[in-house]
Amino acid sequence: RSDRRFADILLFGHIFGSQRRIAIWHQFIAAALQKQGDIAGAKAARHKATETVKRLKEESKQAKYDDEHCNRAYAESEAAKVRAEYEEKRKNCPEDSADALDKEYRDKLRVASRDRITNKIQMIFQDPIASLNPRMTVRDTIAEGLIIKGIRDKKYIDEQVYKMLDLVGLVPEHAGRYPHEFSGGQRQRIGIARAIIMNPELIIADEPISALDVSIQAQVINLLNDLRKQFGLTVLFIAHDLSVVKYFSDRIAVMKEGRIMQVGTPEQIYKKPENAFVAGFIGTSNFVDCQVQGDNPENAVVDIKGSHTLKAALKTPYTGEAFLSARPEQLFFDEKEGLPGVISLSIFLGDFIEYEIQLDGGQTIQLNEYTKDMHTVRPDGERVLINFNMNAVSIYRADTQEVISQ
């Protein structure tokens, strides 16, 4: 416990750049352990502290080196493009236009030489209130990136600001106002304009609608979708609202504790989850324990609680404990065979009916039956047999929770 606490203190001190603070806490922890008679613990704490400091220093040094050299290489490549463009124009440029072309070239070269790769990466923040400087007008907020980039032409900056305001659904008259004069949705539109004006290739949108009213969320999402298509942007959209993620995203990365569990299209993630976490996280899933006899993986036998047997195709041979994952729409009522149970709740939801069924073993599962496939709602208390669409159901090993079905 002391080691972990010391490592946390050490990291805190390193982040704030105080080597003296690190040394003080190092002596404090070591002295405390030594006073308790834990000589070995004090020695281990010192060693761990020294190694942690060494590692963090190396990582910081490498990150700084990478940042400087990436930016330098990017600026050189942008300057080379400007030179090539100028040389091509200069060949056919009349003498009376040469001075204007030279001035344009110098301005572009100056901006390109100061360009940074991070200019192509912009951020849209979660909180539209905290992300805007209350002492800056909308014009200054949106134009700040261009000014930092080295652009000095006031007329050009104003034109770009007005253009961005129009793109996000605001008007030029808003440019002279301050953030407190706008609603939450309008503030987020200002934040989007601030990102778009830099002509980025990647936008990181950190839960951009979670702080907005529900009535405004759809408008902002549709705006981002339109801008993404119009400018060919790549958007890293961070969110916990799964319905929004599935609507907005071309590809989804599901993360758990900082690790990516699966990457795929919304359809792949929903229909073919690669592990139990993804299956349970994206949408609703019914998990049912089973035994698999899969010496022949093309024709494996799946036994569910001794009351129902199914056939499945596996990726590789496997015999042992497992469990099925079935979406509510991947279950169906069967008149001949299946898991026996009783309907405990039925809810008519328009396009489909949602049933909660208590199996004889005590487990409760959810089944969705589309209204176009039936004529009446089954009453609560009716005994039923539940079967599985094995072409859609996934099977996972009980120990690793990784998918084994094809």
CSV table of C-alpha atoms in Angstrom, one decimal:
chain,number,residue,atom,x,y,z
A,1,ARG,CA,0.0,0.0,0.0
A,2,SER,CA,2.8,2.4,0.8
A,3,ASP,CA,4.5,1.6,-2.5
A,4,ARG,CA,1.4,2.4,-4.4
A,5,ARG,CA,0.8,5.6,-2.5
A,6,PHE,CA,4.4,6.7,-3.0
A,7,ALA,CA,4.2,6.0,-6.7
A,8,ASP,CA,1.0,8.2,-6.9
A,9,ILE,CA,2.7,11.0,-5.0
A,10,LEU,CA,5.7,10.6,-7.3
A,11,LEU,CA,3.7,10.9,-10.4
A,12,PHE,CA,1.8,13.9,-9.0
A,13,GLY,CA,5.1,15.7,-8.3
A,14,HIS,CA,6.6,14.8,-11.7
A,15,ILE,CA,3.5,16.2,-13.6
A,16,PHE,CA,3.9,19.5,-11.8
A,17,GLY,CA,7.7,19.6,-12.5
A,18,SER,CA,8.8,19.7,-9.0
A,19,GLN,CA,11.8,17.4,-8.5
A,20,ARG,CA,12.3,18.9,-5.1
A,21,ARG,CA,8.8,17.8,-4.1
A,22,ILE,CA,9.6,14.3,-5.3
A,23,ALA,CA,12.8,14.2,-3.3
A,24,ILE,CA,10.9,15.4,-0.1
A,25,TRP,CA,8.2,12.7,-0.5
A,26,HIS,CA,10.8,10.1,-1.2
A,27,GLN,CA,12.6,10.8,2.1
A,28,PHE,CA,9.2,11.0,3.9
A,29,ILE,CA,8.0,7.5,2.7
A,30,ALA,CA,11.4,5.9,3.2
A,31,ALA,CA,11.7,7.4,6.7
A,32,ALA,CA,8.2,6.2,7.6
A,33,LEU,CA,8.9,2.7,6.5
A,34,GLN,CA,12.3,2.6,8.2
A,35,LYS,CA,10.8,3.9,11.4
A,36,GLN,CA,8.3,1.0,11.3
A,37,GLY,CA,11.3,-1.3,11.0
A,38,ASP,CA,10.6,-2.2,7.4
A,39,ILE,CA,14.1,-1.7,6.1
A,40,ALA,CA,13.5,-3.9,3.0
A,41,GLY,CA,10.3,-1.9,2.3
A,42,ALA,CA,12.1,1.4,2.5
A,43,LYS,CA,14.8,0.2,0.2
A,44,ALA,CA,12.3,-1.1,-2.3
A,45,ALA,CA,10.4,2.2,-2.1
A,46,ARG,CA,13.6,4.2,-2.9
A,47,HIS,CA,14.4,1.9,-5.8
A,48,LYS,CA,10.9,2.0,-7.2
A,49,ALA,CA,10.9,5.8,-6.9
A,50,THR,CA,14.3,6.1,-8.6
A,51,GLU,CA,13.1,3.9,-11.5
A,52,THR,CA,9.8,5.7,-11.8
A,53,VAL,CA,11.6,9.1,-12.0
A,54,LYS,CA,14.0,7.7,-14.6
A,55,ARG,CA,11.2,6.3,-16.7
A,56,LEU,CA,9.1,9.4,-16.6
A,57,LYS,CA,12.0,11.6,-17.5
A,58,GLU,CA,12.8,9.4,-20.5
A,59,GLU,CA,9.2,9.4,-21.7
A,60,SER,CA,8.9,13.1,-21.3
A,61,LYS,CA,12.2,13.6,-23.2
A,62,GLN,CA,11.1,11.3,-26.0
A,63,ALA,CA,7.6,12.9,-26.3
A,64,LYS,CA,9.2,16.4,-26.5
A,65,TYR,CA,11.7,15.2,-29.2
A,66,ASP,CA,8.9,13.5,-31.2
A,67,ASP,CA,6.7,16.7,-31.0
A,68,GLU,CA,9.5,19.0,-32.1
A,69,HIS,CA,10.7,16.8,-35.0
A,70,CYS,CA,7.2,16.0,-36.2
A,71,ASN,CA,6.3,19.7,-36.3
A,72,ARG,CA,9.5,20.6,-38.0
A,73,ALA,CA,9.1,17.9,-40.7
A,74,TYR,CA,5.5,18.9,-41.2
A,75,ALA,CA,6.3,22.7,-41.5
A,76,GLU,CA,9.1,21.9,-44.0
A,77,SER,CA,6.7,19.8,-46.1
A,78,GLU,CA,4.1,22.6,-46.1
A,79,ALA,CA,6.7,25.2,-47.1
A,80,ALA,CA,7.9,22.9,-49.9
A,81,LYS,CA,4.4,22.8,-51.3
A,82,VAL,CA,4.1,26.6,-51.2
A,83,ARG,CA,7.5,27.0,-53.0
A,84,ALA,CA,6.4,24.5,-55.7
A,85,GLU,CA,3.1,26.3,-56.2
A,86,TYR,CA,4.9,29.7,-56.4
A,87,GLU,CA,7.4,28.5,-58.9
A,88,GLU,CA,4.7,27.1,-61.2
A,89,LYS,CA,2.7,30.4,-61.0
A,90,ARG,CA,5.8,32.5,-61.5
A,91,LYS,CA,6.6,30.9,-64.9
A,92,ASN,CA,3.4,32.3,-66.5
A,93,CYS,CA,3.0,35.4,-64.3
A,94,PRO,CA,3.0,38.8,-66.1
A,95,GLU,CA,5.5,41.3,-64.9
A,96,ASP,CA,2.9,43.8,-63.7
A,97,SER,CA,1.5,41.1,-61.4
A,98,ALA,CA,4.9,39.8,-60.1
A,99,ASP,CA,5.0,42.1,-57.1
A,100,ALA,CA,1.6,41.0,-55.9
A,101,LEU,CA,2.5,37.3,-56.4
A,102,ASP,CA,5.7,37.7,-54.5
A,103,LYS,CA,3.9,39.3,-51.6
A,104,GLU,CA,1.4,36.5,-51.6
A,105,TYR,CA,4.2,34.0,-51.7
A,106,ARG,CA,6.0,35.5,-48.8
A,107,ASP,CA,2.9,35.6,-46.7
A,108,LYS,CA,2.1,32.0,-47.4
A,109,LEU,CA,5.6,30.9,-46.8
A,110,ARG,CA,5.7,32.7,-43.5
A,111,VAL,CA,2.5,30.9,-42.4
A,112,ALA,CA,3.6,27.5,-43.7
A,113,SER,CA,7.0,27.7,-41.9
A,114,ARG,CA,5.1,28.2,-38.6
A,115,ASP,CA,2.6,25.5,-39.3
A,116,ARG,CA,2.3,22.6,-36.9
A,117,ILE,CA,0.9,19.2,-37.4
A,118,THR,CA,-1.4,19.8,-34.4
A,119,ASN,CA,-3.2,22.5,-36.4
A,120,LYS,CA,-4.7,19.6,-38.4
A,121,ILE,CA,-6.1,18.2,-35.2
A,122,GLN,CA,-8.8,20.2,-33.5
A,123,MET,CA,-11.0,19.6,-30.5
A,124,ILE,CA,-14.7,20.0,-29.7
A,125,PHE,CA,-15.2,20.0,-25.9
A,126,GLN,CA,-17.9,18.5,-23.8
A,127,ASP,CA,-18.8,21.7,-21.9
A,128,PRO,CA,-19.7,24.6,-24.3
A,129,ILE,CA,-19.7,27.0,-21.4
A,130,ALA,CA,-16.3,26.3,-19.8
A,131,SER,CA,-14.6,25.9,-23.2
A,132,LEU,CA,-15.2,29.5,-24.3
A,133,ASN,CA,-13.3,32.5,-22.9
A,134,PRO,CA,-16.0,34.8,-21.4
A,135,ARG,CA,-13.9,37.9,-22.1
A,136,MET,CA,-13.4,37.2,-25.8
A,137,THR,CA,-16.0,38.0,-28.5
A,138,VAL,CA,-17.2,35.3,-30.8
A,139,ARG,CA,-15.1,36.7,-33.6
A,140,ASP,CA,-11.9,36.6,-31.4
A,141,THR,CA,-12.7,33.1,-30.2
A,142,ILE,CA,-13.2,31.7,-33.7
A,143,ALA,CA,-10.2,33.6,-35.2
A,144,GLU,CA,-7.7,32.8,-32.5
A,145,GLY,CA,-6.3,29.7,-34.3
A,146,LEU,CA,-5.7,31.6,-37.5
A,147,ILE,CA,-3.9,34.4,-35.6
A,148,ILE,CA,-1.7,31.9,-33.7
A,149,LYS,CA,-1.0,30.3,-37.0
A,150,GLY,CA,0.5,33.6,-38.2
A,151,ILE,CA,-2.3,35.0,-40.5
A,152,ARG,CA,-2.4,38.8,-40.2
A,153,ASP,CA,-4.9,39.8,-42.9
A,154,LYS,CA,-7.8,41.2,-40.9
A,155,LYS,CA,-10.1,41.2,-43.9
A,156,TYR,CA,-9.4,37.5,-44.7
A,157,ILE,CA,-9.9,36.6,-41.0
A,158,ASP,CA,-13.2,38.3,-40.9
A,159,GLU,CA,-14.4,36.6,-44.1
A,160,GLN,CA,-13.4,33.2,-42.7
A,161,VAL,CA,-15.1,33.9,-39.4
A,162,TYR,CA,-18.4,35.0,-41.1
A,163,LYS,CA,-18.2,31.9,-43.3
A,164,MET,CA,-17.8,29.6,-40.3
A,165,LEU,CA,-20.7,31.3,-38.5
A,166,ASP,CA,-22.9,30.7,-41.5
A,167,LEU,CA,-21.8,27.0,-41.8
A,168,VAL,CA,-22.8,26.3,-38.2
A,169,GLY,CA,-26.2,28.1,-38.4
A,170,LEU,CA,-25.3,31.5,-36.9
A,171,VAL,CA,-25.2,35.0,-38.5
A,172,PRO,CA,-22.4,37.6,-38.9
A,173,GLU,CA,-24.1,39.8,-36.3
A,174,HIS,CA,-23.2,37.3,-33.6
A,175,ALA,CA,-19.4,37.9,-34.2
A,176,GLY,CA,-19.4,40.9,-31.9
A,177,ARG,CA,-21.2,39.3,-29.0
A,178,TYR,CA,-19.9,37.4,-25.9
A,179,PRO,CA,-20.5,33.8,-24.9
A,180,HIS,CA,-22.9,34.6,-22.0
A,181,GLU,CA,-25.3,36.0,-24.6
A,182,PHE,CA,-25.9,32.6,-26.2
A,183,SER,CA,-27.7,29.4,-25.3
A,184,GLY,CA,-25.8,26.1,-24.7
A,185,GLY,CA,-26.5,24.8,-28.2
A,186,GLN,CA,-25.3,28.1,-29.8
A,187,ARG,CA,-22.2,28.0,-27.7
A,188,GLN,CA,-21.4,24.5,-28.9
A,189,ARG,CA,-21.9,25.8,-32.5
A,190,ILE,CA,-19.3,28.5,-31.8
A,191,GLY,CA,-16.9,25.7,-30.5
A,192,ILE,CA,-17.5,23.8,-33.7
A,193,ALA,CA,-16.8,26.9,-35.9
A,194,ARG,CA,-13.6,27.4,-33.9
A,195,ALA,CA,-12.5,23.9,-34.9
A,196,ILE,CA,-13.6,24.0,-38.5
A,197,ILE,CA,-11.9,27.3,-39.4
A,198,MET,CA,-8.5,25.6,-39.1
A,199,ASN,CA,-9.4,23.3,-41.9
A,200,PRO,CA,-8.4,20.2,-39.8
A,201,GLU,CA,-8.1,16.6,-41.0
A,202,LEU,CA,-9.0,15.2,-37.6
A,203,ILE,CA,-11.5,16.4,-35.1
A,204,ILE,CA,-11.7,15.0,-31.6
A,205,ALA,CA,-15.2,15.4,-30.3
A,206,ASP,CA,-15.3,14.7,-26.6
A,207,GLU,CA,-18.9,14.0,-25.8
A,208,PRO,CA,-20.0,17.1,-27.6
A,209,ILE,CA,-23.7,16.8,-26.9
A,210,SER,CA,-23.8,15.3,-23.4
A,211,ALA,CA,-24.2,18.8,-21.7
A,212,LEU,CA,-26.9,19.9,-24.1
A,213,ASP,CA,-30.7,19.7,-23.8
A,214,VAL,CA,-32.2,16.6,-25.5
A,215,SER,CA,-34.1,18.9,-28.0
A,216,ILE,CA,-30.7,20.4,-29.1
A,217,GLN,CA,-28.6,17.2,-29.2
A,218,ALA,CA,-30.1,16.0,-32.5
A,219,GLN,CA,-29.4,19.4,-34.2
A,220,VAL,CA,-25.8,19.4,-33.2
A,221,ILE,CA,-25.2,15.8,-34.2
A,222,ASN,CA,-26.8,16.5,-37.6
A,223,LEU,CA,-24.6,19.6,-38.0
A,224,LEU,CA,-21.5,17.5,-37.2
A,225,ASN,CA,-22.6,14.9,-39.7
A,226,ASP,CA,-23.1,17.5,-42.5
A,227,LEU,CA,-19.7,19.1,-41.8
A,228,ARG,CA,-18.0,15.7,-41.8
A,229,LYS,CA,-19.4,14.9,-45.2
A,230,GLN,CA,-18.9,18.4,-46.6
A,231,PHE,CA,-15.2,18.7,-45.6
A,232,GLY,CA,-14.2,15.0,-45.7
A,233,LEU,CA,-13.3,15.1,-42.0
A,234,THR,CA,-12.3,12.3,-39.8
A,235,VAL,CA,-14.1,12.6,-36.4
A,236,LEU,CA,-13.0,10.8,-33.3
A,237,PHE,CA,-16.4,10.8,-31.5
A,238,ILE,CA,-16.2,10.0,-27.8
A,239,ALA,CA,-19.5,9.2,-26.3
A,240,HIS,CA,-21.4,6.9,-23.9
A,241,ASP,CA,-24.8,7.3,-25.6
A,242,LEU,CA,-24.8,4.1,-27.7
A,243,SER,CA,-27.7,5.1,-29.9
A,244,VAL,CA,-25.8,8.3,-31.0
A,245,VAL,CA,-22.6,6.3,-31.6
A,246,LYS,CA,-24.3,3.8,-33.8
A,247,TYR,CA,-26.0,6.6,-35.8
A,248,PHE,CA,-23.0,8.8,-36.2
A,249,SER,CA,-20.1,6.4,-36.6
A,250,ASP,CA,-18.7,4.5,-39.6
A,251,ARG,CA,-16.4,2.5,-37.3
A,252,ILE,CA,-16.7,2.0,-33.5
A,253,ALA,CA,-13.9,1.2,-31.0
A,254,VAL,CA,-15.2,-0.3,-27.8
A,255,MET,CA,-12.9,0.4,-24.8
A,256,LYS,CA,-12.6,-1.2,-21.4
A,257,GLU,CA,-10.2,0.2,-18.8
A,258,GLY,CA,-8.1,1.9,-21.4
A,259,ARG,CA,-7.9,-1.1,-23.8
A,260,ILE,CA,-9.6,-1.4,-27.1
A,261,MET,CA,-11.7,-4.6,-27.0
A,262,GLN,CA,-13.1,-4.5,-30.6
A,263,VAL,CA,-13.1,-2.2,-33.7
A,264,GLY,CA,-15.6,-2.6,-36.5
A,265,THR,CA,-18.6,-1.1,-38.2
A,266,PRO,CA,-21.8,-0.6,-36.1
A,267,GLU,CA,-23.3,-3.7,-37.7
A,268,GLN,CA,-20.2,-5.9,-37.0
A,269,ILE,CA,-20.0,-4.7,-33.4
A,270,TYR,CA,-23.7,-5.4,-32.8
A,271,LYS,CA,-24.1,-8.6,-34.7
A,272,LYS,CA,-20.6,-10.2,-34.2
A,273,PRO,CA,-19.2,-9.1,-30.8
A,274,GLU,CA,-15.8,-10.7,-30.3
A,275,ASN,CA,-16.1,-11.0,-26.5
A,276,ALA,CA,-18.7,-11.0,-23.8
A,277,PHE,CA,-18.0,-7.4,-22.7
A,278,VAL,CA,-18.8,-6.0,-26.1
A,279,ALA,CA,-21.9,-8.2,-26.4
A,280,GLY,CA,-23.2,-6.8,-23.1
A,281,PHE,CA,-22.1,-3.3,-23.6
A,282,ILE,CA,-23.5,-2.6,-27.1
A,283,GLY,CA,-27.2,-3.3,-26.9
A,284,THR,CA,-29.1,-5.9,-24.9
A,285,SER,CA,-27.9,-9.5,-24.8
A,286,ASN,CA,-29.2,-12.6,-23.1
A,287,PHE,CA,-26.4,-14.7,-21.6
A,288,VAL,CA,-27.2,-18.4,-21.2
A,289,ASP,CA,-24.8,-21.0,-19.7
A,290,CYS,CA,-24.1,-24.1,-21.8
A,291,GLN,CA,-21.8,-27.1,-22.3
A,292,VAL,CA,-20.1,-27.4,-25.7
A,293,GLN,CA,-18.9,-30.7,-27.3
A,294,GLY,CA,-16.9,-29.4,-30.2
A,295,ASP,CA,-14.3,-32.0,-31.2
A,296,ASN,CA,-15.9,-31.6,-34.7
A,297,PRO,CA,-16.0,-27.8,-34.9
A,298,GLU,CA,-18.2,-27.8,-38.0
A,299,ASN,CA,-20.9,-29.7,-36.1
A,300,ALA,CA,-20.5,-28.9,-32.4
A,301,VAL,CA,-23.2,-29.9,-29.9
A,302,VAL,CA,-24.4,-27.2,-27.5
A,303,ASP,CA,-26.2,-28.4,-24.5
A,304,ILE,CA,-28.2,-25.8,-22.6
A,305,LYS,CA,-28.9,-26.7,-18.9
A,306,GLY,CA,-29.8,-30.3,-20.0
A,307,SER,CA,-33.1,-29.1,-21.3
A,308,HIS,CA,-32.3,-28.2,-24.9
A,309,THR,CA,-29.6,-29.2,-27.5
A,310,LEU,CA,-28.4,-27.1,-30.5
A,311,LYS,CA,-25.9,-27.5,-33.3
A,312,ALA,CA,-23.3,-24.8,-34.0
A,313,ALA,CA,-20.2,-24.2,-36.0
A,314,LEU,CA,-17.0,-23.2,-34.1
A,315,LYS,CA,-13.8,-21.5,-35.3
A,316,THR,CA,-11.6,-24.2,-33.7
A,317,PRO,CA,-12.2,-27.5,-31.8
A,318,TYR,CA,-13.4,-26.8,-28.2
A,319,THR,CA,-15.0,-28.9,-25.5
A,320,GLY,CA,-16.0,-27.4,-22.1
A,321,GLU,CA,-18.0,-24.8,-20.4
A,322,ALA,CA,-19.3,-21.8,-22.4
A,323,PHE,CA,-22.3,-19.5,-22.7
A,324,LEU,CA,-24.5,-18.2,-25.5
A,325,SER,CA,-25.1,-14.5,-26.2
A,326,ALA,CA,-28.4,-13.8,-28.0
A,327,ARG,CA,-30.0,-10.5,-28.8
A,328,PRO,CA,-33.7,-10.3,-28.0
A,329,GLU,CA,-34.6,-10.4,-31.7
A,330,GLN,CA,-32.4,-13.5,-32.1
A,331,LEU,CA,-34.8,-15.6,-29.9
A,332,PHE,CA,-38.2,-16.9,-31.1
A,333,PHE,CA,-41.1,-18.8,-29.8
A,334,ASP,CA,-41.1,-22.5,-30.9
A,335,GLU,CA,-44.1,-24.8,-30.7
A,336,LYS,CA,-42.0,-28.0,-30.6
A,337,GLU,CA,-38.7,-27.6,-28.8
A,338,GLY,CA,-36.7,-25.0,-26.8
A,339,LEU,CA,-36.1,-23.8,-23.3
A,340,PRO,CA,-39.3,-23.9,-21.2
A,341,GLY,CA,-40.4,-20.9,-19.4
A,342,VAL,CA,-43.3,-18.5,-18.5
A,343,ILE,CA,-44.0,-15.0,-19.9
A,344,SER,CA,-43.8,-12.7,-16.9
A,345,LEU,CA,-44.2,-9.4,-18.7
A,346,SER,CA,-45.3,-8.3,-22.2
A,347,ILE,CA,-45.0,-4.7,-23.5
A,348,PHE,CA,-46.4,-3.5,-26.8
A,349,LEU,CA,-44.0,-1.0,-28.3
A,350,GLY,CA,-45.4,-0.4,-31.8
A,351,ASP,CA,-43.1,-2.2,-34.2
A,352,PHE,CA,-42.4,-5.0,-31.8
A,353,ILE,CA,-43.5,-6.6,-28.6
A,354,GLU,CA,-41.0,-7.0,-25.8
A,355,TYR,CA,-41.4,-10.1,-23.6
A,356,GLU,CA,-39.7,-10.9,-20.4
A,357,ILE,CA,-39.7,-14.7,-19.9
A,358,GLN,CA,-38.7,-16.5,-16.7
A,359,LEU,CA,-37.1,-19.8,-17.6
A,360,ASP,CA,-37.8,-22.9,-15.5
A,361,GLY,CA,-34.2,-22.6,-14.2
A,362,GLY,CA,-35.0,-19.2,-12.7
A,363,GLN,CA,-33.2,-17.0,-15.3
A,364,THR,CA,-35.1,-14.1,-16.9
A,365,ILE,CA,-34.5,-13.4,-20.6
A,366,GLN,CA,-35.8,-10.8,-23.0
A,367,LEU,CA,-37.4,-11.7,-26.4
A,368,ASN,CA,-38.6,-9.2,-29.0
A,369,GLU,CA,-41.2,-10.3,-31.5
A,370,TYR,CA,-42.0,-8.0,-34.4
A,371,THR,CA,-45.7,-7.1,-34.9
A,372,LYS,CA,-45.5,-7.9,-38.6
A,373,ASP,CA,-44.8,-11.5,-37.8
A,374,MET,CA,-47.7,-12.1,-35.4
A,375,HIS,CA,-51.3,-11.0,-34.8
A,376,THR,CA,-51.9,-11.0,-31.1
A,377,VAL,CA,-49.9,-10.3,-27.9
A,378,ARG,CA,-49.2,-13.4,-25.9
A,379,PRO,CA,-50.7,-13.0,-22.4
A,380,ASP,CA,-48.6,-12.9,-19.2
A,381,GLY,CA,-48.4,-16.3,-17.5
A,382,GLU,CA,-48.4,-18.3,-20.8
A,383,ARG,CA,-46.0,-21.2,-20.9
A,384,VAL,CA,-43.7,-21.1,-23.9
A,385,LEU,CA,-40.7,-22.7,-25.5
A,386,ILE,CA,-37.8,-20.4,-26.4
A,387,ASN,CA,-35.4,-21.3,-29.3
A,388,PHE,CA,-32.3,-19.6,-30.8
A,389,ASN,CA,-31.5,-18.4,-34.3
A,390,MET,CA,-28.0,-20.1,-34.3
A,391,ASN,CA,-27.0,-18.3,-37.5
A,392,ALA,CA,-26.9,-15.1,-35.4
A,393,VAL,CA,-26.2,-16.2,-31.8
A,394,SER,CA,-22.6,-16.0,-30.5
A,395,ILE,CA,-20.9,-18.6,-28.3
A,396,TYR,CA,-18.1,-17.7,-25.8
A,397,ARG,CA,-15.7,-19.7,-23.7
A,398,ALA,CA,-16.5,-19.4,-20.0
A,399,ASP,CA,-12.9,-18.9,-19.0
A,400,THR,CA,-11.6,-16.3,-21.5
A,401,GLN,CA,-15.0,-14.9,-22.6
A,402,GLU,CA,-13.7,-14.8,-26.2
A,403,VAL,CA,-16.0,-15.8,-29.0
A,404,ILE,CA,-15.6,-19.3,-30.4
A,405,SER,CA,-18.5,-19.6,-32.8
A,406,GLN,CA,-18.1,-18.7,-36.5
